[in-house]
Amino acid sequence: MSEPPRTADFVVIGGGILGLAVARELLARHPDASLCVLEREDRLAAHQTSHSSGVIHAGIYYAPGSLKARLCVEGARLLYGYCDERGIEARRNGKLVIAAEESELPGLDELERRGRANQVPGLRRVGQDGIGEIEPHARGVAALHSPETGIVDFGEVARAFASDVQSAGGAIVTGCGVQGLDPLSGAVAVRHGSGTTEAGFVVSCAGAWSDRLAVAAGAPAEPRIVPFRGAYLRLRPERRELVRASIYPVPDPELPFLGGHLTRGMDGEVLLGPSALMVGARDAYRLGRVRWRDLASNLAWPGTWRLVGRHWRTGLGELRHAASRRSFVSELRRFVPELGVRDVLPGPSGIRAQALDRDGRLVDDFVVHRTESALHVRNAPSPAATSSLALATLIADEVG
Ligand SMILES: Cc1cc2nc3c(=O)[nH]c(=O)nc-3n(C[C@H](O)[C@H](O)[C@H](O)COP(=O)(O)OP(=O)(O)OC[C@H]3O[C@@H](n4cnc5c(N)ncnc54)[C@H](O)[C@@H]3O)c2cc1C
């Protein structure tokens, strides 16, 4: 469909995996309602959804009781079921989280505690020999093995959600950016590139741009989205045998990022990364890209300076990784000692939409804010792709 309708019961902003999952869920619950998805880019899943590691997380990392913990475990289960039903290939090839040194064992213990509290299926502790049996080229003092972790092409899943939306009578309009929301009595006027749509209710799943629409619609200024670029390297085809499935480090508990890892994707390609570098554009797929509005937004937010004050050492490490392939590889060689700088080639990159609070804390959990006649998803970083079906259920419950 090329033009948005003049009126709709529901408007969903954002044609990423989350917006499409929400649209699908709303139509399943309200089959007689009219619904329209508005996506600014000329294609669906253009940003985070198709620039991720493609990992179906099993729910190990997240604080027990958090939305992430609950919705990741449930979301992975729903996603595997959906992929089976729709004939989308999703491989449960498992993953190892490896403590490379003794000093990382307390971190691994904590992950094991969380994984068990979150009821991650099949989670088991392995020693040095067990690591070698699962990943013959990997080394470490101990590891957690999660056999239910898997991989999928999230872009393909998003397109399947889109086809469900259209089959249920929903409209999807690409190339139509939303500029603002104006409250009407009992409704909301959605201003966009093709005019205005009067909506009964709006759900905004705008990823890296979610804070702008939310604040303009009257939601609190906090949290601010700060873009973190994740760059990957990839293994040369003749060295792909170094990794069978997924090898992850024990992450820094202070940060929501999972750390640079090695992951075999659906096409057999092995990606190394991603890094986590704060950048000056919400679409900085090219490292040097800066958008003044985005940069000013980062710099004007007090949380940015507090974050830098607290984590400058980590930031310098990430800068080193961005500047030097050798430094990135030497970090990963702790788990795969045979890995050499000649084994890698440049890879893709993605931009994480990460919420940052005023005190400089990267917001760990999913966040949703409500304004009159609208719900705004304010923080949906990893594992939101894994959790998309479960998050959509929660959001549809909130819509009521
Ligand atoms: C490097 C990286 C690795 C990751 N790895 C994993 C992983 O392995 N597993 C996992 O579960 N998750 C992973 N994630 C996280 C996952 O990709 C995201 O959580 C998920 O894709 C979020 O989906 P979304 O629909 O909210 O966002 P997006 O896919 O970013 O979609 C938001 C959409 O909104 C549109 N939009 C924005 N503003 C407007 C506007 N004003 N009008 C209309 N449209 C608008 C955008 O164009 C975009 O298409 C990773 C993310 C990154 C960046």
PDB file of C-alpha atoms in Angstrom, residues 196-390:
ATOM      1  CA  THR A 196      -2.385  12.967   8.788  1.00  0.00           C
ATOM      2  CA  THR A 197      -4.006   9.768  10.032  1.00  0.00           C
ATOM      3  CA  GLU A 198      -6.514  10.009  12.834  1.00  0.00           C
ATOM      4  CA  ALA A 199      -5.893   7.022  15.111  1.00  0.00           C
ATOM      5  CA  GLY A 200      -7.826   5.609  18.043  1.00  0.00           C
ATOM      6  CA  PHE A 201      -4.556   4.458  19.616  1.00  0.00           C
ATOM      7  CA  VAL A 202      -0.880   4.596  18.677  1.00  0.00           C
ATOM      8  CA  VAL A 203       1.953   2.237  19.572  1.00  0.00           C
ATOM      9  CA  SER A 204       5.415   3.573  18.803  1.00  0.00           C
ATOM     10  CA  CYS A 205       8.257   1.092  18.266  1.00  0.00           C
ATOM     11  CA  ALA A 206      10.686   3.515  16.673  1.00  0.00           C
ATOM     12  CA  GLY A 207      13.966   1.948  17.843  1.00  0.00           C
ATOM     13  CA  ALA A 208      16.818   4.466  17.833  1.00  0.00           C
ATOM     14  CA  TRP A 209      14.384   7.372  17.331  1.00  0.00           C
ATOM     15  CA  SER A 210      11.832   6.317  19.966  1.00  0.00           C
ATOM     16  CA  ASP A 211      12.682   9.045  22.498  1.00  0.00           C
ATOM     17  CA  ARG A 212      12.041  11.879  20.013  1.00  0.00           C
ATOM     18  CA  LEU A 213       8.447  10.892  19.240  1.00  0.00           C
ATOM     19  CA  ALA A 214       7.731  10.033  22.868  1.00  0.00           C
ATOM     20  CA  VAL A 215       9.002  13.332  24.300  1.00  0.00           C
ATOM     21  CA  ALA A 216       7.230  15.339  21.600  1.00  0.00           C
ATOM     22  CA  ALA A 217       4.012  13.525  22.595  1.00  0.00           C
ATOM     23  CA  GLY A 218       4.387  14.491  26.258  1.00  0.00           C
ATOM     24  CA  ALA A 219       6.292  11.502  27.709  1.00  0.00           C
ATOM     25  CA  PRO A 220       9.139  12.157  30.186  1.00  0.00           C
ATOM     26  CA  ALA A 221      12.516  13.238  28.743  1.00  0.00           C
ATOM     27  CA  GLU A 222      14.163  10.318  30.476  1.00  0.00           C
ATOM     28  CA  PRO A 223      15.563   7.976  29.244  1.00  0.00           C
ATOM     29  CA  ARG A 224      17.470   9.346  26.250  1.00  0.00           C
ATOM     30  CA  ILE A 225      18.493   7.060  23.386  1.00  0.00           C
ATOM     31  CA  VAL A 226      22.231   7.003  22.854  1.00  0.00           C
ATOM     32  CA  PRO A 227      23.447   5.097  19.800  1.00  0.00           C
ATOM     33  CA  PHE A 228      26.140   2.447  20.326  1.00  0.00           C
ATOM     34  CA  ARG A 229      27.731   1.156  17.163  1.00  0.00           C
ATOM     35  CA  GLY A 230      28.462  -2.548  17.076  1.00  0.00           C
ATOM     36  CA  ALA A 231      31.057  -3.465  14.455  1.00  0.00           C
ATOM     37  CA  TYR A 232      31.809  -7.053  13.464  1.00  0.00           C
ATOM     38  CA  LEU A 233      34.716  -8.822  11.833  1.00  0.00           C
ATOM     39  CA  ARG A 234      34.139 -12.061   9.956  1.00  0.00           C
ATOM     40  CA  LEU A 235      36.253 -15.180   9.671  1.00  0.00           C
ATOM     41  CA  ARG A 236      37.795 -16.013   6.329  1.00  0.00           C
ATOM     42  CA  PRO A 237      35.820 -18.900   4.804  1.00  0.00           C
ATOM     43  CA  GLU A 238      38.758 -21.327   5.123  1.00  0.00           C
ATOM     44  CA  ARG A 239      38.985 -20.614   8.913  1.00  0.00           C
ATOM     45  CA  ARG A 240      35.304 -21.004   9.749  1.00  0.00           C
ATOM     46  CA  GLU A 241      35.946 -24.424  11.263  1.00  0.00           C
ATOM     47  CA  LEU A 242      37.342 -22.578  14.314  1.00  0.00           C
ATOM     48  CA  VAL A 243      33.776 -22.027  15.560  1.00  0.00           C
ATOM     49  CA  ARG A 244      30.933 -24.546  15.475  1.00  0.00           C
ATOM     50  CA  ALA A 245      28.155 -22.444  17.011  1.00  0.00           C
ATOM     51  CA  SER A 246      28.453 -19.519  19.487  1.00  0.00           C
ATOM     52  CA  ILE A 247      31.229 -18.625  21.936  1.00  0.00           C
ATOM     53  CA  TYR A 248      30.588 -15.749  24.382  1.00  0.00           C
ATOM     54  CA  PRO A 249      32.693 -14.172  27.137  1.00  0.00           C
ATOM     55  CA  VAL A 250      31.559 -13.528  30.698  1.00  0.00           C
ATOM     56  CA  PRO A 251      30.193  -9.971  30.297  1.00  0.00           C
ATOM     57  CA  ASP A 252      30.945  -6.914  32.418  1.00  0.00           C
ATOM     58  CA  PRO A 253      28.063  -6.935  34.960  1.00  0.00           C
ATOM     59  CA  GLU A 254      28.024  -3.114  34.957  1.00  0.00           C
ATOM     60  CA  LEU A 255      27.020  -2.920  31.292  1.00  0.00           C
ATOM     61  CA  PRO A 256      24.040  -4.379  29.423  1.00  0.00           C
ATOM     62  CA  PHE A 257      26.181  -5.464  26.450  1.00  0.00           C
ATOM     63  CA  LEU A 258      27.100  -9.140  26.243  1.00  0.00           C
ATOM     64  CA  GLY A 259      30.690  -8.642  25.074  1.00  0.00           C
ATOM     65  CA  GLY A 260      32.407  -9.503  21.798  1.00  0.00           C
ATOM     66  CA  HIS A 261      31.541 -13.053  20.778  1.00  0.00           C
ATOM     67  CA  LEU A 262      32.031 -15.490  17.909  1.00  0.00           C
ATOM     68  CA  THR A 263      28.841 -16.663  16.246  1.00  0.00           C
ATOM     69  CA  ARG A 264      28.169 -18.880  13.250  1.00  0.00           C
ATOM     70  CA  GLY A 265      25.191 -17.442  11.374  1.00  0.00           C
ATOM     71  CA  MET A 266      22.494 -19.023   9.217  1.00  0.00           C
ATOM     72  CA  ASP A 267      24.650 -18.728   6.099  1.00  0.00           C
ATOM     73  CA  GLY A 268      27.656 -20.432   7.757  1.00  0.00           C
ATOM     74  CA  GLU A 269      29.529 -17.140   8.050  1.00  0.00           C
ATOM     75  CA  VAL A 270      31.231 -16.642  11.446  1.00  0.00           C
ATOM     76  CA  LEU A 271      30.923 -13.108  12.840  1.00  0.00           C
ATOM     77  CA  LEU A 272      33.221 -11.760  15.560  1.00  0.00           C
ATOM     78  CA  GLY A 273      31.926  -8.899  17.683  1.00  0.00           C
ATOM     79  CA  PRO A 274      30.084  -6.643  18.079  1.00  0.00           C
ATOM     80  CA  SER A 275      32.057  -3.809  19.611  1.00  0.00           C
ATOM     81  CA  ALA A 276      30.148  -1.142  21.574  1.00  0.00           C
ATOM     82  CA  LEU A 277      31.221   2.386  20.695  1.00  0.00           C
ATOM     83  CA  MET A 278      29.105   5.457  21.417  1.00  0.00           C
ATOM     84  CA  VAL A 279      28.673   7.309  18.105  1.00  0.00           C
ATOM     85  CA  GLY A 280      27.410  10.638  16.816  1.00  0.00           C
ATOM     86  CA  ALA A 281      24.586   9.396  14.576  1.00  0.00           C
ATOM     87  CA  ARG A 282      21.683   7.037  15.128  1.00  0.00           C
ATOM     88  CA  ASP A 283      22.456   5.483  11.750  1.00  0.00           C
ATOM     89  CA  ALA A 284      26.272   5.504  11.942  1.00  0.00           C
ATOM     90  CA  TYR A 285      26.702   2.309   9.918  1.00  0.00           C
ATOM     91  CA  ARG A 286      29.782   4.065   8.563  1.00  0.00           C
ATOM     92  CA  LEU A 287      32.054   4.878  11.505  1.00  0.00           C
ATOM     93  CA  GLY A 288      32.693   8.477  10.468  1.00  0.00           C
ATOM     94  CA  ARG A 289      29.041   9.442  10.031  1.00  0.00           C
ATOM     95  CA  VAL A 290      27.944  12.265  12.328  1.00  0.00           C
ATOM     96  CA  ARG A 291      24.527  13.916  12.437  1.00  0.00           C
ATOM     97  CA  TRP A 292      24.649  17.149  14.360  1.00  0.00           C
ATOM     98  CA  ARG A 293      21.205  16.683  15.873  1.00  0.00           C
ATOM     99  CA  ASP A 294      22.158  13.230  17.182  1.00  0.00           C
ATOM    100  CA  LEU A 295      25.538  14.374  18.432  1.00  0.00           C
ATOM    101  CA  ALA A 296      24.013  17.398  20.163  1.00  0.00           C
ATOM    102  CA  SER A 297      21.424  15.125  21.758  1.00  0.00           C
ATOM    103  CA  ASN A 298      24.202  12.882  23.169  1.00  0.00           C
ATOM    104  CA  LEU A 299      26.250  15.802  24.432  1.00  0.00           C
ATOM    105  CA  ALA A 300      23.361  17.748  25.959  1.00  0.00           C
ATOM    106  CA  TRP A 301      22.223  14.771  28.037  1.00  0.00           C
ATOM    107  CA  PRO A 302      23.776  14.846  31.545  1.00  0.00           C
ATOM    108  CA  GLY A 303      23.792  11.039  31.628  1.00  0.00           C
ATOM    109  CA  THR A 304      26.299  10.923  28.777  1.00  0.00           C
ATOM    110  CA  TRP A 305      28.962  12.731  30.804  1.00  0.00           C
ATOM    111  CA  ARG A 306      28.290  10.638  33.893  1.00  0.00           C
ATOM    112  CA  LEU A 307      28.540   7.466  31.815  1.00  0.00           C
ATOM    113  CA  VAL A 308      31.849   8.602  30.331  1.00  0.00           C
ATOM    114  CA  GLY A 309      33.136   9.522  33.822  1.00  0.00           C
ATOM    115  CA  ARG A 310      32.268   6.065  35.120  1.00  0.00           C
ATOM    116  CA  HIS A 311      33.255   3.889  32.179  1.00  0.00           C
ATOM    117  CA  TRP A 312      36.021   5.819  30.400  1.00  0.00           C
ATOM    118  CA  ARG A 313      38.387   2.831  30.617  1.00  0.00           C
ATOM    119  CA  THR A 314      35.900   0.556  28.847  1.00  0.00           C
ATOM    120  CA  GLY A 315      35.271   3.346  26.322  1.00  0.00           C
ATOM    121  CA  LEU A 316      38.987   3.593  25.548  1.00  0.00           C
ATOM    122  CA  GLY A 317      39.118  -0.183  25.069  1.00  0.00           C
ATOM    123  CA  GLU A 318      36.230   0.033  22.601  1.00  0.00           C
ATOM    124  CA  LEU A 319      37.992   2.858  20.749  1.00  0.00           C
ATOM    125  CA  ARG A 320      41.087   0.667  20.515  1.00  0.00           C
ATOM    126  CA  HIS A 321      38.993  -2.185  19.103  1.00  0.00           C
ATOM    127  CA  ALA A 322      37.442   0.189  16.555  1.00  0.00           C
ATOM    128  CA  ALA A 323      40.853   1.462  15.484  1.00  0.00           C
ATOM    129  CA  SER A 324      42.773  -1.807  15.491  1.00  0.00           C
ATOM    130  CA  ARG A 325      41.733  -5.188  14.197  1.00  0.00           C
ATOM    131  CA  ARG A 326      44.675  -6.690  16.065  1.00  0.00           C
ATOM    132  CA  SER A 327      43.374  -5.441  19.412  1.00  0.00           C
ATOM    133  CA  PHE A 328      39.869  -6.825  18.727  1.00  0.00           C
ATOM    134  CA  VAL A 329      41.280 -10.208  17.700  1.00  0.00           C
ATOM    135  CA  SER A 330      43.599 -10.453  20.696  1.00  0.00           C
ATOM    136  CA  GLU A 331      40.576 -10.044  22.988  1.00  0.00           C
ATOM    137  CA  LEU A 332      38.813 -12.959  21.277  1.00  0.00           C
ATOM    138  CA  ARG A 333      41.978 -15.064  21.179  1.00  0.00           C
ATOM    139  CA  ARG A 334      41.533 -15.550  24.933  1.00  0.00           C
ATOM    140  CA  PHE A 335      38.808 -18.069  24.003  1.00  0.00           C
ATOM    141  CA  VAL A 336      40.083 -19.288  20.639  1.00  0.00           C
ATOM    142  CA  PRO A 337      43.897 -19.231  20.841  1.00  0.00           C
ATOM    143  CA  GLU A 338      44.407 -20.286  17.208  1.00  0.00           C
ATOM    144  CA  LEU A 339      42.663 -17.145  15.976  1.00  0.00           C
ATOM    145  CA  GLY A 340      45.040 -14.797  14.176  1.00  0.00           C
ATOM    146  CA  VAL A 341      44.683 -11.339  12.729  1.00  0.00           C
ATOM    147  CA  ARG A 342      45.107 -12.806   9.222  1.00  0.00           C
ATOM    148  CA  ASP A 343      42.013 -14.971   9.759  1.00  0.00           C
ATOM    149  CA  VAL A 344      39.600 -12.057   9.784  1.00  0.00           C
ATOM    150  CA  LEU A 345      38.015  -9.706   7.290  1.00  0.00           C
ATOM    151  CA  PRO A 346      35.914  -6.573   7.896  1.00  0.00           C
ATOM    152  CA  GLY A 347      32.288  -7.368   8.681  1.00  0.00           C
ATOM    153  CA  PRO A 348      28.921  -5.599   8.968  1.00  0.00           C
ATOM    154  CA  SER A 349      27.840  -3.204  11.706  1.00  0.00           C
ATOM    155  CA  GLY A 350      24.670  -2.398  13.606  1.00  0.00           C
ATOM    156  CA  ILE A 351      23.533   0.476  15.813  1.00  0.00           C
ATOM    157  CA  ARG A 352      22.052  -0.346  19.192  1.00  0.00           C
ATOM    158  CA  ALA A 353      19.247   1.911  20.400  1.00  0.00           C
ATOM    159  CA  GLN A 354      20.312   1.976  24.046  1.00  0.00           C
ATOM    160  CA  ALA A 355      18.496   4.061  26.630  1.00  0.00           C
ATOM    161  CA  LEU A 356      20.597   6.075  29.065  1.00  0.00           C
ATOM    162  CA  ASP A 357      19.210   7.634  32.239  1.00  0.00           C
ATOM    163  CA  ARG A 358      20.078  11.043  33.653  1.00  0.00           C
ATOM    164  CA  ASP A 359      22.507   9.507  36.160  1.00  0.00           C
ATOM    165  CA  GLY A 360      24.595   7.884  33.455  1.00  0.00           C
ATOM    166  CA  ARG A 361      23.247   4.360  33.841  1.00  0.00           C
ATOM    167  CA  LEU A 362      22.547   2.348  30.708  1.00  0.00           C
ATOM    168  CA  VAL A 363      18.986   1.208  31.256  1.00  0.00           C
ATOM    169  CA  ASP A 364      19.061  -2.548  31.404  1.00  0.00           C
ATOM    170  CA  ASP A 365      15.420  -3.556  31.226  1.00  0.00           C
ATOM    171  CA  PHE A 366      12.761  -2.990  28.571  1.00  0.00           C
ATOM    172  CA  VAL A 367      10.868   0.277  29.152  1.00  0.00           C
ATOM    173  CA  VAL A 368       7.408   1.261  27.888  1.00  0.00           C
ATOM    174  CA  HIS A 369       5.749   4.643  28.618  1.00  0.00           C
ATOM    175  CA  ARG A 370       2.125   5.547  28.201  1.00  0.00           C
ATOM    176  CA  THR A 371       0.799   8.936  27.151  1.00  0.00           C
ATOM    177  CA  GLU A 372      -2.799   9.783  26.316  1.00  0.00           C
ATOM    178  CA  SER A 373      -3.831   7.443  23.463  1.00  0.00           C
ATOM    179  CA  ALA A 374      -0.286   6.172  22.860  1.00  0.00           C
ATOM    180  CA  LEU A 375       2.261   3.658  24.146  1.00  0.00           C
ATOM    181  CA  HIS A 376       5.927   4.326  23.503  1.00  0.00           C
ATOM    182  CA  VAL A 377       8.564   1.605  23.624  1.00  0.00           C
ATOM    183  CA  ARG A 378      11.509   3.538  25.116  1.00  0.00           C
ATOM    184  CA  ASN A 379      14.112   0.783  25.486  1.00  0.00           C
ATOM    185  CA  ALA A 380      14.093  -2.436  23.493  1.00  0.00           C
ATOM    186  CA  PRO A 381      17.709  -3.490  23.031  1.00  0.00           C
ATOM    187  CA  SER A 382      18.903  -7.105  22.879  1.00  0.00           C
ATOM    188  CA  PRO A 383      17.200  -9.540  23.463  1.00  0.00           C
ATOM    189  CA  ALA A 384      14.139  -7.690  22.122  1.00  0.00           C
ATOM    190  CA  ALA A 385      14.300  -9.506  18.782  1.00  0.00           C
ATOM    191  CA  THR A 386      14.234 -12.864  20.601  1.00  0.00           C
ATOM    192  CA  SER A 387      11.499 -11.546  22.907  1.00  0.00           C
ATOM    193  CA  SER A 388       9.414  -9.835  20.210  1.00  0.00           C
ATOM    194  CA  LEU A 389       6.380 -12.140  20.389  1.00  0.00           C
ATOM    195  CA  ALA A 390       6.308 -12.070  24.201  1.00  0.00           C
TER     196      ALA A 390
END
